[in-house]
PDB file of C-alpha atoms and ligand atoms in Angstrom:
ATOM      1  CA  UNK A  13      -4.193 -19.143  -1.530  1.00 92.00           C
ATOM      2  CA  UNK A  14      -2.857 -16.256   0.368  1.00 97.00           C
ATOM      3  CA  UNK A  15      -0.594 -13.368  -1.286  1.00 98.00           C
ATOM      4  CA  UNK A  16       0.963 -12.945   1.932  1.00 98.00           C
ATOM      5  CA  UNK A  17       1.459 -14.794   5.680  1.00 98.00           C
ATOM      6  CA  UNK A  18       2.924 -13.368   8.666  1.00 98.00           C
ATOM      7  CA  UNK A  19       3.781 -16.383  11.000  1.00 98.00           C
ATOM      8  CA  UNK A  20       4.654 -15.570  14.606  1.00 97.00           C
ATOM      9  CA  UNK A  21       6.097 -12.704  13.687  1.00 97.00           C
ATOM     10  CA  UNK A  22       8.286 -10.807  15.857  1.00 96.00           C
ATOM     11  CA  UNK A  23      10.388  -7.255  15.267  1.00 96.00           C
ATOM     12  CA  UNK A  24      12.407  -5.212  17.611  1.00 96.00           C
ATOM     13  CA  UNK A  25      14.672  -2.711  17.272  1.00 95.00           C
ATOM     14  CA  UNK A  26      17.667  -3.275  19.078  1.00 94.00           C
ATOM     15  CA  UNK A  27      16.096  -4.636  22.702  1.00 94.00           C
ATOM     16  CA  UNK A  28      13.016  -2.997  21.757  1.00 95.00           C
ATOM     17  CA  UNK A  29       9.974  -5.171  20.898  1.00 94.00           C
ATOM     18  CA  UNK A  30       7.342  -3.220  18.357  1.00 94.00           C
ATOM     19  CA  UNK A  31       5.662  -6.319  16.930  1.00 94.00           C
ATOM     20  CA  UNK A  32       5.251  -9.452  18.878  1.00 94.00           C
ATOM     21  CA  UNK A  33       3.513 -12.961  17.409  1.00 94.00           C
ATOM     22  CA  UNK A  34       2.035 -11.381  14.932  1.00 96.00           C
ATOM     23  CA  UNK A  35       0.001 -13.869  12.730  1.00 97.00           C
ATOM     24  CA  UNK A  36      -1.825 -12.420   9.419  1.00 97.00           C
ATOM     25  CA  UNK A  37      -3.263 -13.820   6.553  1.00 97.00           C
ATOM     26  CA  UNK A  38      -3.609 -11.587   3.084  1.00 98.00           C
ATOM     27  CA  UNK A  39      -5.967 -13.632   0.644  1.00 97.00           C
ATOM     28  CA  UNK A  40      -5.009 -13.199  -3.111  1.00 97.00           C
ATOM     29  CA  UNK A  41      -6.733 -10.633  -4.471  1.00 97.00           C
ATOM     30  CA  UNK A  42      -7.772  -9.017  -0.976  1.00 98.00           C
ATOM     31  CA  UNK A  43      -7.384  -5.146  -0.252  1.00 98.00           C
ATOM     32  CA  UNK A  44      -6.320  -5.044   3.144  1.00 98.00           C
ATOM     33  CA  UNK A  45      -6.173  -1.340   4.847  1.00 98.00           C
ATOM     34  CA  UNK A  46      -4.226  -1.237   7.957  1.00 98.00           C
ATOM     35  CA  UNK A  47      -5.024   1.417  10.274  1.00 97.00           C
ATOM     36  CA  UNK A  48      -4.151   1.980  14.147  1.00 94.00           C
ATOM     37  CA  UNK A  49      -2.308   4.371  16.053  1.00 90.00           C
ATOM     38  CA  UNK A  50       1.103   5.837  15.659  1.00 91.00           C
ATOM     39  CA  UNK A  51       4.183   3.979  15.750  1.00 91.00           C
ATOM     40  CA  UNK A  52       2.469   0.676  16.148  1.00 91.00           C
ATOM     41  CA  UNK A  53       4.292  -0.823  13.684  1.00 93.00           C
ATOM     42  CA  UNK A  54       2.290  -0.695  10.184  1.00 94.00           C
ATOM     43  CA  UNK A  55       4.975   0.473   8.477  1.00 94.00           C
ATOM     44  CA  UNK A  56       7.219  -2.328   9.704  1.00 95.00           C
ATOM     45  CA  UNK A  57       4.878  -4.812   9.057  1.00 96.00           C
ATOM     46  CA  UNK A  58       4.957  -3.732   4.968  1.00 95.00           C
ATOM     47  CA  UNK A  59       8.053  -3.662   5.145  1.00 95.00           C
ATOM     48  CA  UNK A  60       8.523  -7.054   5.970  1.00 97.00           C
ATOM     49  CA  UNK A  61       6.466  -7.647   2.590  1.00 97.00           C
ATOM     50  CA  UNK A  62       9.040  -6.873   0.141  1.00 93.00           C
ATOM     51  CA  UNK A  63      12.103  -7.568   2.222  1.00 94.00           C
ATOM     52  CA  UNK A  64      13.199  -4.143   3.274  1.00 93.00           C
ATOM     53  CA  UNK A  65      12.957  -5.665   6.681  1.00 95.00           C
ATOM     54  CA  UNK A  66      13.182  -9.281   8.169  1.00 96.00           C
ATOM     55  CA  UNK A  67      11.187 -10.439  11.239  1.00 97.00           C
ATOM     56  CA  UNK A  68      13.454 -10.959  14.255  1.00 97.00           C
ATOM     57  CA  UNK A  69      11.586 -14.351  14.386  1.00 97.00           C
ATOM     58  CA  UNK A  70       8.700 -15.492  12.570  1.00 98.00           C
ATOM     59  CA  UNK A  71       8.466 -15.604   9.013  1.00 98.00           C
ATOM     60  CA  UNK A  72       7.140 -13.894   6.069  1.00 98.00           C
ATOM     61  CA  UNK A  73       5.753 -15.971   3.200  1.00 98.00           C
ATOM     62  CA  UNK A  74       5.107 -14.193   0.002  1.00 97.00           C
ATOM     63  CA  UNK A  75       3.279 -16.164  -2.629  1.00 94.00           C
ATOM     64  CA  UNK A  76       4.265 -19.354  -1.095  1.00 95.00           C
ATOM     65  CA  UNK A  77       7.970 -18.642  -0.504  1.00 95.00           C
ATOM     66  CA  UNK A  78       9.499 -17.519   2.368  1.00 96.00           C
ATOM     67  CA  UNK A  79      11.321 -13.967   2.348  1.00 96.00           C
ATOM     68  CA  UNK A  80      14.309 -15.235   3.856  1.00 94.00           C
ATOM     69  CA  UNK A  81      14.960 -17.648   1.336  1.00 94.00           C
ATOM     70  CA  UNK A  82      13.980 -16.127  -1.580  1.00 93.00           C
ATOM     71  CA  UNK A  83      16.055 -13.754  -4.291  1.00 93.00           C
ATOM     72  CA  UNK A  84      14.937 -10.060  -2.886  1.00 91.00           C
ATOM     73  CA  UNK A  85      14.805  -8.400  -6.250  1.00 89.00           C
ATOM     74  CA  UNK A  86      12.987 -10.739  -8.118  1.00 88.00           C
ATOM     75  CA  UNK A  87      10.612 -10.284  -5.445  1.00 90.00           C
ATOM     76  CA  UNK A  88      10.639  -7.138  -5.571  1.00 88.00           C
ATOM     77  CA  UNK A  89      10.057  -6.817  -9.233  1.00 85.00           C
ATOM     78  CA  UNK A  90       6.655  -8.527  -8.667  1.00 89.00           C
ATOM     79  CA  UNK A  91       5.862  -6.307  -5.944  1.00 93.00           C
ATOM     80  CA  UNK A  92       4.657  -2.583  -6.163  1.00 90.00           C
ATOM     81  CA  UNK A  93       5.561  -0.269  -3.485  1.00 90.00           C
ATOM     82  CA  UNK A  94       3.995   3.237  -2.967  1.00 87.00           C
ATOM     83  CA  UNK A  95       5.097   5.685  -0.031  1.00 82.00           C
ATOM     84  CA  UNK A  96       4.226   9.207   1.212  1.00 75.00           C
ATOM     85  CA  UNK A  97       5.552  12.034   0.150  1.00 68.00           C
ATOM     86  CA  UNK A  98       7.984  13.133  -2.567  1.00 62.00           C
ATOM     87  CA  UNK A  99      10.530   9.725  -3.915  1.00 80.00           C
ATOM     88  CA  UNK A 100      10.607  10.533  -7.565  1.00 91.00           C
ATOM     89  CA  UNK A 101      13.536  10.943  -9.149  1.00 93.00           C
ATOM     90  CA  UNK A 102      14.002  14.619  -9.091  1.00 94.00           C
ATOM     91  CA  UNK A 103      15.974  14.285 -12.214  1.00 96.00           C
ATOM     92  CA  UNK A 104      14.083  12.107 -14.377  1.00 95.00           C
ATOM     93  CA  UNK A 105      10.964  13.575 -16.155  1.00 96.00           C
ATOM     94  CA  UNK A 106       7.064  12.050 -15.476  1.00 96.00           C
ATOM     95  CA  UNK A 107       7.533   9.774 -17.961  1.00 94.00           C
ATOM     96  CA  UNK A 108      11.370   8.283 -17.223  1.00 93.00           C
ATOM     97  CA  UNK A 109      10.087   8.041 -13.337  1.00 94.00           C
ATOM     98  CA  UNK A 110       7.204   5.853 -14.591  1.00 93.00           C
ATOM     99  CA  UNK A 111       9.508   3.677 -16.593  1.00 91.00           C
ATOM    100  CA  UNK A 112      11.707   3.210 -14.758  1.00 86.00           C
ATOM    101  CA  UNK A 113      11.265   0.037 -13.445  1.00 76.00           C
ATOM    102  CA  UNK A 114       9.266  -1.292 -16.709  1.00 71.00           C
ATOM    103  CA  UNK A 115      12.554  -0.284 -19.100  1.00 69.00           C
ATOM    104  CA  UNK A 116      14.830  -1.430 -16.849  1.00 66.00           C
ATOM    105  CA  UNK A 117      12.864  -4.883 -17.650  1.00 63.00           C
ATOM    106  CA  UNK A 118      12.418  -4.564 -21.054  1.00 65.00           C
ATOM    107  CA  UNK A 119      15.795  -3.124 -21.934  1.00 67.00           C
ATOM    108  CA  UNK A 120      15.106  -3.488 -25.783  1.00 70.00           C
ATOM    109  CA  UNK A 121      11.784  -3.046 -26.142  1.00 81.00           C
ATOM    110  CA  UNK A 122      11.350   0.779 -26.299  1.00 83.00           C
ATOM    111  CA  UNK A 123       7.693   0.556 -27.793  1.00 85.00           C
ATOM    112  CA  UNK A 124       6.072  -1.782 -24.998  1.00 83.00           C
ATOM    113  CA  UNK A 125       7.600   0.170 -22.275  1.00 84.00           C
ATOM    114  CA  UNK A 126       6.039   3.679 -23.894  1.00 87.00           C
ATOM    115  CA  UNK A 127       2.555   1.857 -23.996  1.00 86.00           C
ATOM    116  CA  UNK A 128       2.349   0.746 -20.334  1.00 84.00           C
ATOM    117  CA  UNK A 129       3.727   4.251 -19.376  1.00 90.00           C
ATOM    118  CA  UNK A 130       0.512   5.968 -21.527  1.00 91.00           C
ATOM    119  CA  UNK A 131      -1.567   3.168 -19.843  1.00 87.00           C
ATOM    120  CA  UNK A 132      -0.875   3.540 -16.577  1.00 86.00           C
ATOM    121  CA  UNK A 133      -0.798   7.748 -17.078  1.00 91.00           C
ATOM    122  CA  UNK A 134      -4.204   7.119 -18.200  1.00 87.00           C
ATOM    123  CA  UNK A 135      -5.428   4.952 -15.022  1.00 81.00           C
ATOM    124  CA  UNK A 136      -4.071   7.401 -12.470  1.00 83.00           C
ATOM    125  CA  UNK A 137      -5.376  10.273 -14.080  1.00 84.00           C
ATOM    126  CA  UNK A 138      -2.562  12.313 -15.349  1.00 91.00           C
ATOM    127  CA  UNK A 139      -2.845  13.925 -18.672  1.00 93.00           C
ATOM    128  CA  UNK A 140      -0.316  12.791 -21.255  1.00 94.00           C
ATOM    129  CA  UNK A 141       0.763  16.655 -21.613  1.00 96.00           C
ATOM    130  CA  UNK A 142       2.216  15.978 -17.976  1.00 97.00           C
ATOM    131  CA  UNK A 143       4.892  13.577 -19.491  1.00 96.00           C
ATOM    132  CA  UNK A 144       7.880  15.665 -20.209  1.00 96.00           C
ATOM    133  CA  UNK A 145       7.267  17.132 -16.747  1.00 97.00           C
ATOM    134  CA  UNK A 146      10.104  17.099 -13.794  1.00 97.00           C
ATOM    135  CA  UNK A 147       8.374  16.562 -10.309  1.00 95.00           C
ATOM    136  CA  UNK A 148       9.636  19.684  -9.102  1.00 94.00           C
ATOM    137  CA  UNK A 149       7.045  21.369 -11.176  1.00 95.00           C
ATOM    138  CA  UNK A 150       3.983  18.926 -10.286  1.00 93.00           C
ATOM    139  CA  UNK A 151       1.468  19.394  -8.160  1.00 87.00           C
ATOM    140  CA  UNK A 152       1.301  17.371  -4.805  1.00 82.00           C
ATOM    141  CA  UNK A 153      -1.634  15.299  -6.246  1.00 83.00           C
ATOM    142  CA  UNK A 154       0.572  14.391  -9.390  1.00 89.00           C
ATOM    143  CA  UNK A 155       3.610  13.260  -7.684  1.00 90.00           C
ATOM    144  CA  UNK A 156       1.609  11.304  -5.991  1.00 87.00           C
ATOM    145  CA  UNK A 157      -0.579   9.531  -8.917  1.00 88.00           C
ATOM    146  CA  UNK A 158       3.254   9.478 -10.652  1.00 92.00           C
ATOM    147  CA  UNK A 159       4.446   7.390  -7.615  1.00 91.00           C
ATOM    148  CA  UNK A 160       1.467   5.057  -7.861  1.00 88.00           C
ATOM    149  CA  UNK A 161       1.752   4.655 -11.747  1.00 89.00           C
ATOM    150  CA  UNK A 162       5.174   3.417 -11.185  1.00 90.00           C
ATOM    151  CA  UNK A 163       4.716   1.284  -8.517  1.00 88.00           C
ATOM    152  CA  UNK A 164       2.132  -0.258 -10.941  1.00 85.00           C
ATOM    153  CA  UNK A 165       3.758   0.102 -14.215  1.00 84.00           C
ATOM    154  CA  UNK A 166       5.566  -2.611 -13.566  1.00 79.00           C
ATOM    155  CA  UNK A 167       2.158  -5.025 -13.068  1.00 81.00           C
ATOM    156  CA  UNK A 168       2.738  -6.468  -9.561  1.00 89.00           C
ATOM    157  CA  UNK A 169       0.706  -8.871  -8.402  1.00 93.00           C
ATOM    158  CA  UNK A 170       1.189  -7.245  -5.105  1.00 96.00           C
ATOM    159  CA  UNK A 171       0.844  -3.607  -4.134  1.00 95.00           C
ATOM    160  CA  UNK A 172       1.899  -1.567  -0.976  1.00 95.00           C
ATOM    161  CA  UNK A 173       1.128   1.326   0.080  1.00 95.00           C
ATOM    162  CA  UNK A 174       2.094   3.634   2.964  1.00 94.00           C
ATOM    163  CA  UNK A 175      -0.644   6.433   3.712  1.00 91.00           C
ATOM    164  CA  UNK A 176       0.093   7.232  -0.110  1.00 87.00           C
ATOM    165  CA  UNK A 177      -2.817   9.699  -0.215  1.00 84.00           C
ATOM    166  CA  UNK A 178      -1.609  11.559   2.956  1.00 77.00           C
ATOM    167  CA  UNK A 179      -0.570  14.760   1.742  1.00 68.00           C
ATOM    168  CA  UNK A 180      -3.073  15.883  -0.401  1.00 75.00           C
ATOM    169  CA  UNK A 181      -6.369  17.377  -0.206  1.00 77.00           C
ATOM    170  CA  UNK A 182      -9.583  16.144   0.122  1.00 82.00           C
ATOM    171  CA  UNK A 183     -11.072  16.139  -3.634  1.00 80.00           C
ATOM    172  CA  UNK A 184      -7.652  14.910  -4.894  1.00 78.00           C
ATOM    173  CA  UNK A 185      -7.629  12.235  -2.463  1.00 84.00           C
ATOM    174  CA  UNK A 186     -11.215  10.761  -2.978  1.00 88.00           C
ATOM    175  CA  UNK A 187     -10.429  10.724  -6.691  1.00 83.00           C
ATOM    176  CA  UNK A 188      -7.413   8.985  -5.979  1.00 84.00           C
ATOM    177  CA  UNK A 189      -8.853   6.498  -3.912  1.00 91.00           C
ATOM    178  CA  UNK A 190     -11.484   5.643  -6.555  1.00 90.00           C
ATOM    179  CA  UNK A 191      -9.446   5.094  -8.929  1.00 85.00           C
ATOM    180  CA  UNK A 192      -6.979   2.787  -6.266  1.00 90.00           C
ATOM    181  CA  UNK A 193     -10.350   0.716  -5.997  1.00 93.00           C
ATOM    182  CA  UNK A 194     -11.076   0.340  -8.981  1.00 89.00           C
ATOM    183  CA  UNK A 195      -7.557  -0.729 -10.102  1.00 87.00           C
ATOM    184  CA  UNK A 196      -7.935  -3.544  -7.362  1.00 93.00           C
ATOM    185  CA  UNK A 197     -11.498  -4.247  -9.021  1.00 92.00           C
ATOM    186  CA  UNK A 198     -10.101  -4.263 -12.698  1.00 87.00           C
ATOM    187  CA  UNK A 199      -6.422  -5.953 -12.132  1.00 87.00           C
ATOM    188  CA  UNK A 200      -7.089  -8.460  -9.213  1.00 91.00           C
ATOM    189  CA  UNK A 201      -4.267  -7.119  -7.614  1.00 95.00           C
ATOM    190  CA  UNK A 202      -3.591  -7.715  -4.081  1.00 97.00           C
ATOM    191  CA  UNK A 203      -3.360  -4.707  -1.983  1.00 97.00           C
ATOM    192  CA  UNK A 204      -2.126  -4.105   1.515  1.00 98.00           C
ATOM    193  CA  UNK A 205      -2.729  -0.606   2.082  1.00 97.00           C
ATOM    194  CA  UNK A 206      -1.599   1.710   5.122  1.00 96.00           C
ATOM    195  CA  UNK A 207      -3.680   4.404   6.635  1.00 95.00           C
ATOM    196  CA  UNK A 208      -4.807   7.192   9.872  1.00 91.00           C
ATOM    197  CA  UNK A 209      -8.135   7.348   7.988  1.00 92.00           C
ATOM    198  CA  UNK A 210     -10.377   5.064   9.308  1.00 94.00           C
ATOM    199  CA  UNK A 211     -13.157   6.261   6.761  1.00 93.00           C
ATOM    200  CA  UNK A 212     -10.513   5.584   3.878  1.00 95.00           C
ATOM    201  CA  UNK A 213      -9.894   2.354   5.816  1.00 96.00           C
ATOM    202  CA  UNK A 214     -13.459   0.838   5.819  1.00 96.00           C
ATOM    203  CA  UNK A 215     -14.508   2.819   2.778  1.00 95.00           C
ATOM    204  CA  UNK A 216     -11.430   0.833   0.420  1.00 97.00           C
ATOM    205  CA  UNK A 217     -10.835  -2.137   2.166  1.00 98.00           C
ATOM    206  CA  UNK A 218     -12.250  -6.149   1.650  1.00 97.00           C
ATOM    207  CA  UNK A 219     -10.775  -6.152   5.037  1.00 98.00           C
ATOM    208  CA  UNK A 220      -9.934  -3.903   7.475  1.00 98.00           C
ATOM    209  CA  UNK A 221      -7.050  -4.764  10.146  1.00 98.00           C
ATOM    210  CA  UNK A 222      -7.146  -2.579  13.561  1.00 97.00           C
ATOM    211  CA  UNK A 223      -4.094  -2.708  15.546  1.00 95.00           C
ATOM    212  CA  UNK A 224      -2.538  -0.763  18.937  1.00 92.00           C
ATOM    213  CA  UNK A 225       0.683  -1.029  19.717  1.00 82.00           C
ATOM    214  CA  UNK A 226       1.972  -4.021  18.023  1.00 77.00           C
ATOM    215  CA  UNK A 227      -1.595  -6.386  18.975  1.00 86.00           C
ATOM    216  CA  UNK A 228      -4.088  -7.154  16.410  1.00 94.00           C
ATOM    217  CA  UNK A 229      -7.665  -5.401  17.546  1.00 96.00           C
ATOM    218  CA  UNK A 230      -9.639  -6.626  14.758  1.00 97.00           C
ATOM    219  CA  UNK A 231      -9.468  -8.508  11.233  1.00 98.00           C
ATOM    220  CA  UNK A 232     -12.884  -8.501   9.172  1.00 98.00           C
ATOM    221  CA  UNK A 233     -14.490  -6.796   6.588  1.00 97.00           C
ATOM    222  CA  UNK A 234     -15.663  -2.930   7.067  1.00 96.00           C
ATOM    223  CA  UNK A 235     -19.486  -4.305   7.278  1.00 95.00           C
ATOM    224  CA  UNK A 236     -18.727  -6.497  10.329  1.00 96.00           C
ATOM    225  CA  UNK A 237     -15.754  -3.702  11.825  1.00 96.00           C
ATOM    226  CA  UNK A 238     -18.759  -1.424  11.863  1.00 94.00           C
ATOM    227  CA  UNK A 239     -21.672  -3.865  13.146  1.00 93.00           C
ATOM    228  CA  UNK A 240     -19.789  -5.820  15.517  1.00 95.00           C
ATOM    229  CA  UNK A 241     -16.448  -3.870  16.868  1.00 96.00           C
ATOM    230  CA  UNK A 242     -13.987  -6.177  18.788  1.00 97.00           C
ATOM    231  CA  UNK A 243     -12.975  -4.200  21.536  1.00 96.00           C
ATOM    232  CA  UNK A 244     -13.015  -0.564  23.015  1.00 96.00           C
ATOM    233  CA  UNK A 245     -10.144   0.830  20.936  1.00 95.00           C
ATOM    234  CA  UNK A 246     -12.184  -0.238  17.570  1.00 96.00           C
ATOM    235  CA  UNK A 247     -15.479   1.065  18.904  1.00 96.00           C
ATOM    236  CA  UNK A 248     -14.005   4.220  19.673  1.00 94.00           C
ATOM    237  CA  UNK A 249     -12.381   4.359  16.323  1.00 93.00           C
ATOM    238  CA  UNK A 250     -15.507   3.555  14.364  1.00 93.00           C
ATOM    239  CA  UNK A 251     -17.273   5.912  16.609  1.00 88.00           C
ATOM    240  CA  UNK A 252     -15.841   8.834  16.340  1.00 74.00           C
ATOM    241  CA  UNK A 253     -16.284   8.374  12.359  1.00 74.00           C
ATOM    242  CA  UNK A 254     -19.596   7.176  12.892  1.00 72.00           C
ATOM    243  CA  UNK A 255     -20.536  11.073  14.569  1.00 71.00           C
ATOM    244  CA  UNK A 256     -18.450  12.648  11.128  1.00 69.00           C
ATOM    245  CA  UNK A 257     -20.753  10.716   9.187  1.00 63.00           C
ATOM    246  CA  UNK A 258     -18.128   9.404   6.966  1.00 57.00           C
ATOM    247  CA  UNK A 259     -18.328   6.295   6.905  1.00 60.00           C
ATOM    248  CA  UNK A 260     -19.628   4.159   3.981  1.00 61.00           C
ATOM    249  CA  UNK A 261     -18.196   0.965   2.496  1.00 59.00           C
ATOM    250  CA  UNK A 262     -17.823   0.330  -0.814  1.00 63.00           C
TER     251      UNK A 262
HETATM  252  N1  ATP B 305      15.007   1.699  12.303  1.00 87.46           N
HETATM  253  C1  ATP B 305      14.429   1.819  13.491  1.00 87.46           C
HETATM  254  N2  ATP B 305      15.155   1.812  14.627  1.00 87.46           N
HETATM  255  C2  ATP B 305      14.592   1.900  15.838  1.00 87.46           C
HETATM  256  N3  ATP B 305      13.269   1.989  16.045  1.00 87.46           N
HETATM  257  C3  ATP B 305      12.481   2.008  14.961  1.00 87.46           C
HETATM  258  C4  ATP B 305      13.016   1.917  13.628  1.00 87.46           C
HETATM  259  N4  ATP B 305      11.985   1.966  12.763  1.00 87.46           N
HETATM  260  C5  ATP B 305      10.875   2.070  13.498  1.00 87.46           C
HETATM  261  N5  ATP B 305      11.156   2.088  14.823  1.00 87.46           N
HETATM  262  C6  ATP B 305      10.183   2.157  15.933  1.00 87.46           C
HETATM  263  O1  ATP B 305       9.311   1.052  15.807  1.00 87.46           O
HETATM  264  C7  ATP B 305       7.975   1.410  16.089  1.00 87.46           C
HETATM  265  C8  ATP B 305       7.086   1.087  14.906  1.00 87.46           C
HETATM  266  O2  ATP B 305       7.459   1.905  13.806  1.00 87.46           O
HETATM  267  P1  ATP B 305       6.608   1.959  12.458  1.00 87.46           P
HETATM  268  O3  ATP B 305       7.298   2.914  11.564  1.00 87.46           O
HETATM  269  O4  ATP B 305       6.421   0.578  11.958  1.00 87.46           O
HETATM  270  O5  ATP B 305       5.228   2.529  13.003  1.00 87.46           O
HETATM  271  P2  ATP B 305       3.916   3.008  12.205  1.00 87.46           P
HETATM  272  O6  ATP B 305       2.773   2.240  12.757  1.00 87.46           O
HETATM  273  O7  ATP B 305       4.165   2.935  10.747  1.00 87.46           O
HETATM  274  O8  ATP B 305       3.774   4.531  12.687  1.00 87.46           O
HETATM  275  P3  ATP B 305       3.167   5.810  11.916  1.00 87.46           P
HETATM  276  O9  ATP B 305       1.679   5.668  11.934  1.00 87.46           O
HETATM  277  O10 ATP B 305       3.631   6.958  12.744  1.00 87.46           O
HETATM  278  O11 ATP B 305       3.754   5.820  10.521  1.00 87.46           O
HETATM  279  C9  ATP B 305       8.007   2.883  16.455  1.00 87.46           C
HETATM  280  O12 ATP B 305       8.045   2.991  17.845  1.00 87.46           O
HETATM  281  C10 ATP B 305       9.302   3.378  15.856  1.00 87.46           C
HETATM  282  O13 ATP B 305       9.837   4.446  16.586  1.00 87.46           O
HETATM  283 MG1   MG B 306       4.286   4.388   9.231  1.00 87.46          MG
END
């Protein structure tokens, strides 16, 4: 059973084509990373996972149901979403951000929604003095965990995320991403996960997905991306990793 299916897809942007019979399978339960270079359409591509976007042709089929058929925000509600960069709400404390989308589902029941807000403060790593916090006064590092606890507070069977360790630094964002993989590992969550890191690419994913400019380079685990590179662009990729010494799978 797949999570999600992109079938022929095609997107452009006014007369301009960015993604062009596009064809992906993400298995239930899969972490996909999705690296390649800029503007190729990754972003576009998630998108298209949670209905902020529809193919120009194609379609997108999200646990069995096609996204241009289906209610959007019940969709949504089983489908976390985690960006770059600042999108609390600026005027909601550490705690209201994270419950937000939990309360707003269990309108009268106060008590379950304060437990999955400790829980998930917990998982991410933010202490519970944090709580009463706004995001102005947070560091980088705990926006971001606060963004990801939200997107998961909600327990999606689905998570996306867009280069959602990007801005911070590099003990904050290994910590992060073990704790993102072992989230996966605990939860059976199915991930589809965005980065310019190939090392965080082959180091999280079950499957790694190379693409240039809107074309699909490579889809396979990080053993066989690393053993048996499809073409030039993924060899060059791997290899300049390969000469950091960074790369490991898990
Ligand atoms: N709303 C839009 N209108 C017009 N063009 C767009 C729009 N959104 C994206 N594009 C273009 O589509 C292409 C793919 O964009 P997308 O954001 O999916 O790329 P990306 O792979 O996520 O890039 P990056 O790694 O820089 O985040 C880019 O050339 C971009 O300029
Ligand atoms: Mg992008």
């Amino acid at each position: 059973m797949n999570a999600i299916e992109y079938r022929n897809v095609r997107m452009a942007y006014g007369d301009k084509v960015v993604i062009d019979r596009f064809d992906l399978d993400v298995p239930q339960g899969a972490f996909v990373t999705m690296i390649g270079s800029s503007g190729c359409g990754k972003t576009t591509i998630l998108k298209m996972a949670n209905g902020l976007l529809h193919p120009t042709a194609g379609d997108v089929v999200v646990d069995g149901q096609n996204t241009k058929a289906v209610d959007l925000t019940a969709l949504r509600r089983n489908i976390g979403y985690a960006i770059q960069g600042s999108v609390l709400f600026p005027h909601m404390t550490v705690e209201k951000n994270i419950a937000y989308v939990p309360s707003l589902l269990n309108k009268a029941d106060k008590k379950r929604t304060a437990q999955a807000v400790a829980k998930w403060m917990r998982i991410v790593g933010l202490d519970d003095s944090l709580r009463g916090r706004y995001p102005a006064v947070l560091s980088g590092g705990q926006q971001q965990r606060v963004g990801i606890a939200r997107a998961l507070a909600a327990s999606p069977d689905i998570l996306l995320m867009d280069e959602p360790f990007g801005a911070v630094d590099e003990i904050t964002r290994v910590s992060l991403q073990d704790e993102i993989a072992r989230i996966h590992q605990e939860t059976g969550i199915t991930v589809l996960f965005v980065t310019h890191d190939i090392g965080e690419a082959l180091r999280l994913g079950t499957k790694v997905l190379v693409m240039n400019e809107g074309a699909i380079h490579q889809f396979a685990p990080p053993e066989e991306i690393l053993a048996h590179p499809a073409t030039d662009f993924v060899r060059r990729l791997v290899g300049k990793e390969r000469q950091r010494g960074g790369v490991q799978a898990r």
